[in-house]
């Protein structure tokens, strides 16, 4: 629990979950102070990727105030007004572009001007969601919440692997007046599997070998498998050699309804690997995400919970796989910043209600958060 300080400032200790707390502070307008940032480490204070995130938030907002003490162990943040617009940002190579793109996706619907941003850095690593995963599983979630026709677009211009990066993506998101409430507890069985096998400044044969190894495993589950290869050479392949694969399982949606309802109730699970061994066993391990079940990808549980809380003043319900530790802490922080409490119920087997499944039903009442930054005509 944070300690309440004067002037409605929330205080937290430690560097864990710093990104989510800065985003919640930006949306709620409540200042936050984070102390004891790696005070017991050999290199105390905020790291390069966290400073880069602070600079990105400064570009997205107007009037924000950031204060780091001399040792970098205390951060004070007073949020400003979300502006958006056409931006460029060079991400730290310590983290992937996905680390920063996720933050932009959360803030983009509430900016004054439509977001048109170029992010440069590492597109594929082992600790952050790749840009392919965000495009295949993250954007569909954002589209479910945005009201009206949305012109979301994520384009991968260049790919970049560790350690030197060199990748570039373009993300566009229109201004939105608010978020809708959703009922997303049924998504149907897995219908098809799509994916991309990419290589960066290495032999294109590597991408082909990953493609074939994945297809040998996936054809045991469904015949509707389509994987493509993306061999990037020269500047399009970034500054370091590397390769990776991203697999996305798409469900059928709720059958028997209109085509529009069927499309909106499809779930997308993505698993990925960066520089995996060239064998079938490694591909099998990537399908763990599908086994978790639910209607959303586990990486995007916090984003989904936030959009549920910010939605219209009605009840949103989502079926999720087992909650990650990051999501559990995010729900606590969401209560501190927004005052929203979720109801969590374990899912039960539809054929035998005495059997409790690993999935969780999430439900909350939206606060009716409006985009006060957008221009009113």
PDB file of N, CA and C in Angstrom, residues 116-154:
ATOM      1  N   UNK A 116       0.965   9.958 -33.963  1.00  0.00           N
ATOM      2  CA  UNK A 116       1.715   9.479 -35.124  1.00  0.00           C
ATOM      3  C   UNK A 116       3.180   9.473 -34.701  1.00  0.00           C
ATOM      4  N   UNK A 117       3.642   8.332 -34.220  1.00  0.00           N
ATOM      5  CA  UNK A 117       4.950   8.281 -33.571  1.00  0.00           C
ATOM      6  C   UNK A 117       5.846   7.245 -34.239  1.00  0.00           C
ATOM      7  N   UNK A 118       7.136   7.578 -34.314  1.00  0.00           N
ATOM      8  CA  UNK A 118       8.166   6.670 -34.798  1.00  0.00           C
ATOM      9  C   UNK A 118       9.036   6.269 -33.609  1.00  0.00           C
ATOM     10  N   UNK A 119       9.144   4.975 -33.379  1.00  0.00           N
ATOM     11  CA  UNK A 119       9.980   4.454 -32.302  1.00  0.00           C
ATOM     12  C   UNK A 119      11.128   3.662 -32.918  1.00  0.00           C
ATOM     13  N   UNK A 120      12.341   3.920 -32.435  1.00  0.00           N
ATOM     14  CA  UNK A 120      13.523   3.237 -32.960  1.00  0.00           C
ATOM     15  C   UNK A 120      14.213   2.485 -31.832  1.00  0.00           C
ATOM     16  N   UNK A 121      14.725   1.299 -32.157  1.00  0.00           N
ATOM     17  CA  UNK A 121      15.424   0.521 -31.144  1.00  0.00           C
ATOM     18  C   UNK A 121      15.409  -0.957 -31.477  1.00  0.00           C
ATOM     19  N   UNK A 122      15.227  -1.790 -30.454  1.00  0.00           N
ATOM     20  CA  UNK A 122      15.248  -3.250 -30.576  1.00  0.00           C
ATOM     21  C   UNK A 122      13.821  -3.754 -30.766  1.00  0.00           C
ATOM     22  N   UNK A 123      13.554  -4.420 -31.866  1.00  0.00           N
ATOM     23  CA  UNK A 123      12.206  -4.932 -32.122  1.00  0.00           C
ATOM     24  C   UNK A 123      11.986  -6.319 -31.540  1.00  0.00           C
ATOM     25  N   UNK A 124      13.039  -7.101 -31.358  1.00  0.00           N
ATOM     26  CA  UNK A 124      12.920  -8.470 -30.863  1.00  0.00           C
ATOM     27  C   UNK A 124      13.956  -8.717 -29.781  1.00  0.00           C
ATOM     28  N   UNK A 125      13.488  -9.047 -28.575  1.00  0.00           N
ATOM     29  CA  UNK A 125      14.385  -9.491 -27.515  1.00  0.00           C
ATOM     30  C   UNK A 125      13.670 -10.553 -26.689  1.00  0.00           C
ATOM     31  N   UNK A 126      14.245 -10.917 -25.552  1.00  0.00           N
ATOM     32  CA  UNK A 126      13.696 -12.037 -24.783  1.00  0.00           C
ATOM     33  C   UNK A 126      12.869 -11.607 -23.580  1.00  0.00           C
ATOM     34  N   UNK A 127      12.783 -10.318 -23.272  1.00  0.00           N
ATOM     35  CA  UNK A 127      12.089  -9.891 -22.054  1.00  0.00           C
ATOM     36  C   UNK A 127      10.871  -9.019 -22.323  1.00  0.00           C
ATOM     37  N   UNK A 128      10.737  -8.465 -23.506  1.00  0.00           N
ATOM     38  CA  UNK A 128       9.610  -7.591 -23.831  1.00  0.00           C
ATOM     39  C   UNK A 128       8.816  -8.173 -24.997  1.00  0.00           C
ATOM     40  N   UNK A 129       7.521  -7.844 -25.076  1.00  0.00           N
ATOM     41  CA  UNK A 129       6.751  -8.314 -26.235  1.00  0.00           C
ATOM     42  C   UNK A 129       7.301  -7.722 -27.523  1.00  0.00           C
ATOM     43  N   UNK A 130       7.440  -8.554 -28.524  1.00  0.00           N
ATOM     44  CA  UNK A 130       7.943  -8.067 -29.806  1.00  0.00           C
ATOM     45  C   UNK A 130       6.873  -7.218 -30.488  1.00  0.00           C
ATOM     46  N   UNK A 131       7.281  -6.463 -31.483  1.00  0.00           N
ATOM     47  CA  UNK A 131       6.317  -5.642 -32.215  1.00  0.00           C
ATOM     48  C   UNK A 131       5.322  -6.531 -32.965  1.00  0.00           C
ATOM     49  N   UNK A 132       5.736  -7.742 -33.338  1.00  0.00           N
ATOM     50  CA  UNK A 132       4.806  -8.674 -33.989  1.00  0.00           C
ATOM     51  C   UNK A 132       3.716  -9.112 -33.018  1.00  0.00           C
ATOM     52  N   UNK A 133       4.087  -9.359 -31.785  1.00  0.00           N
ATOM     53  CA  UNK A 133       3.096  -9.778 -30.782  1.00  0.00           C
ATOM     54  C   UNK A 133       2.108  -8.658 -30.487  1.00  0.00           C
ATOM     55  N   UNK A 134       2.607  -7.437 -30.395  1.00  0.00           N
ATOM     56  CA  UNK A 134       1.722  -6.304 -30.149  1.00  0.00           C
ATOM     57  C   UNK A 134       0.771  -6.104 -31.323  1.00  0.00           C
ATOM     58  N   UNK A 135       1.273  -6.276 -32.524  1.00  0.00           N
ATOM     59  CA  UNK A 135       0.431  -6.074 -33.709  1.00  0.00           C
ATOM     60  C   UNK A 135      -0.646  -7.145 -33.820  1.00  0.00           C
ATOM     61  N   UNK A 136      -0.316  -8.383 -33.478  1.00  0.00           N
ATOM     62  CA  UNK A 136      -1.267  -9.480 -33.667  1.00  0.00           C
ATOM     63  C   UNK A 136      -2.214  -9.671 -32.494  1.00  0.00           C
ATOM     64  N   UNK A 137      -1.779  -9.357 -31.257  1.00  0.00           N
ATOM     65  CA  UNK A 137      -2.618  -9.595 -30.080  1.00  0.00           C
ATOM     66  C   UNK A 137      -2.974  -8.333 -29.307  1.00  0.00           C
ATOM     67  N   UNK A 138      -2.133  -7.304 -29.362  1.00  0.00           N
ATOM     68  CA  UNK A 138      -2.395  -6.082 -28.603  1.00  0.00           C
ATOM     69  C   UNK A 138      -3.364  -5.140 -29.291  1.00  0.00           C
ATOM     70  N   UNK A 139      -3.168  -4.902 -30.588  1.00  0.00           N
ATOM     71  CA  UNK A 139      -4.055  -3.994 -31.317  1.00  0.00           C
ATOM     72  C   UNK A 139      -5.509  -4.460 -31.330  1.00  0.00           C
ATOM     73  N   UNK A 140      -5.806  -5.774 -31.488  1.00  0.00           N
ATOM     74  CA  UNK A 140      -7.210  -6.191 -31.431  1.00  0.00           C
ATOM     75  C   UNK A 140      -7.886  -5.858 -30.106  1.00  0.00           C
ATOM     76  N   UNK A 141      -7.135  -5.907 -28.996  1.00  0.00           N
ATOM     77  CA  UNK A 141      -7.718  -5.538 -27.703  1.00  0.00           C
ATOM     78  C   UNK A 141      -8.044  -4.058 -27.675  1.00  0.00           C
ATOM     79  N   UNK A 142      -7.123  -3.226 -28.146  1.00  0.00           N
ATOM     80  CA  UNK A 142      -7.366  -1.784 -28.173  1.00  0.00           C
ATOM     81  C   UNK A 142      -8.571  -1.451 -29.048  1.00  0.00           C
ATOM     82  N   UNK A 143      -8.727  -2.149 -30.170  1.00  0.00           N
ATOM     83  CA  UNK A 143      -9.852  -1.888 -31.070  1.00  0.00           C
ATOM     84  C   UNK A 143     -11.185  -2.232 -30.419  1.00  0.00           C
ATOM     85  N   UNK A 144     -11.197  -3.226 -29.538  1.00  0.00           N
ATOM     86  CA  UNK A 144     -12.447  -3.604 -28.878  1.00  0.00           C
ATOM     87  C   UNK A 144     -12.981  -2.487 -27.991  1.00  0.00           C
ATOM     88  N   UNK A 145     -12.091  -1.675 -27.427  1.00  0.00           N
ATOM     89  CA  UNK A 145     -12.513  -0.650 -26.470  1.00  0.00           C
ATOM     90  C   UNK A 145     -12.795   0.700 -27.124  1.00  0.00           C
ATOM     91  N   UNK A 146     -12.179   0.980 -28.255  1.00  0.00           N
ATOM     92  CA  UNK A 146     -12.345   2.288 -28.882  1.00  0.00           C
ATOM     93  C   UNK A 146     -13.735   2.404 -29.497  1.00  0.00           C
ATOM     94  N   UNK A 147     -14.382   3.535 -29.252  1.00  0.00           N
ATOM     95  CA  UNK A 147     -15.731   3.777 -29.752  1.00  0.00           C
ATOM     96  C   UNK A 147     -15.662   4.251 -31.201  1.00  0.00           C
ATOM     97  N   UNK A 148     -16.537   3.695 -32.036  1.00  0.00           N
ATOM     98  CA  UNK A 148     -16.603   4.117 -33.431  1.00  0.00           C
ATOM     99  C   UNK A 148     -15.516   3.486 -34.279  1.00  0.00           C
ATOM    100  N   UNK A 149     -15.460   3.930 -35.523  1.00  0.00           N
ATOM    101  CA  UNK A 149     -14.448   3.427 -36.454  1.00  0.00           C
ATOM    102  C   UNK A 149     -13.074   3.958 -36.053  1.00  0.00           C
ATOM    103  N   UNK A 150     -12.119   3.055 -35.912  1.00  0.00           N
ATOM    104  CA  UNK A 150     -10.785   3.459 -35.483  1.00  0.00           C
ATOM    105  C   UNK A 150      -9.776   3.170 -36.588  1.00  0.00           C
ATOM    106  N   UNK A 151      -8.880   4.091 -36.769  1.00  0.00           N
ATOM    107  CA  UNK A 151      -7.860   3.977 -37.813  1.00  0.00           C
ATOM    108  C   UNK A 151      -6.518   3.677 -37.164  1.00  0.00           C
ATOM    109  N   UNK A 152      -6.463   2.565 -36.424  1.00  0.00           N
ATOM    110  CA  UNK A 152      -5.217   2.148 -35.785  1.00  0.00           C
ATOM    111  C   UNK A 152      -4.289   1.537 -36.824  1.00  0.00           C
ATOM    112  N   UNK A 153      -3.009   1.811 -36.670  1.00  0.00           N
ATOM    113  CA  UNK A 153      -2.053   1.256 -37.624  1.00  0.00           C
ATOM    114  C   UNK A 153      -0.695   1.113 -36.954  1.00  0.00           C
ATOM    115  N   UNK A 154      -0.097  -0.052 -37.113  1.00  0.00           N
ATOM    116  CA  UNK A 154       1.255  -0.315 -36.621  1.00  0.00           C
ATOM    117  C   UNK A 154       2.049  -0.918 -37.770  1.00  0.00           C
TER     118      UNK A 154
END
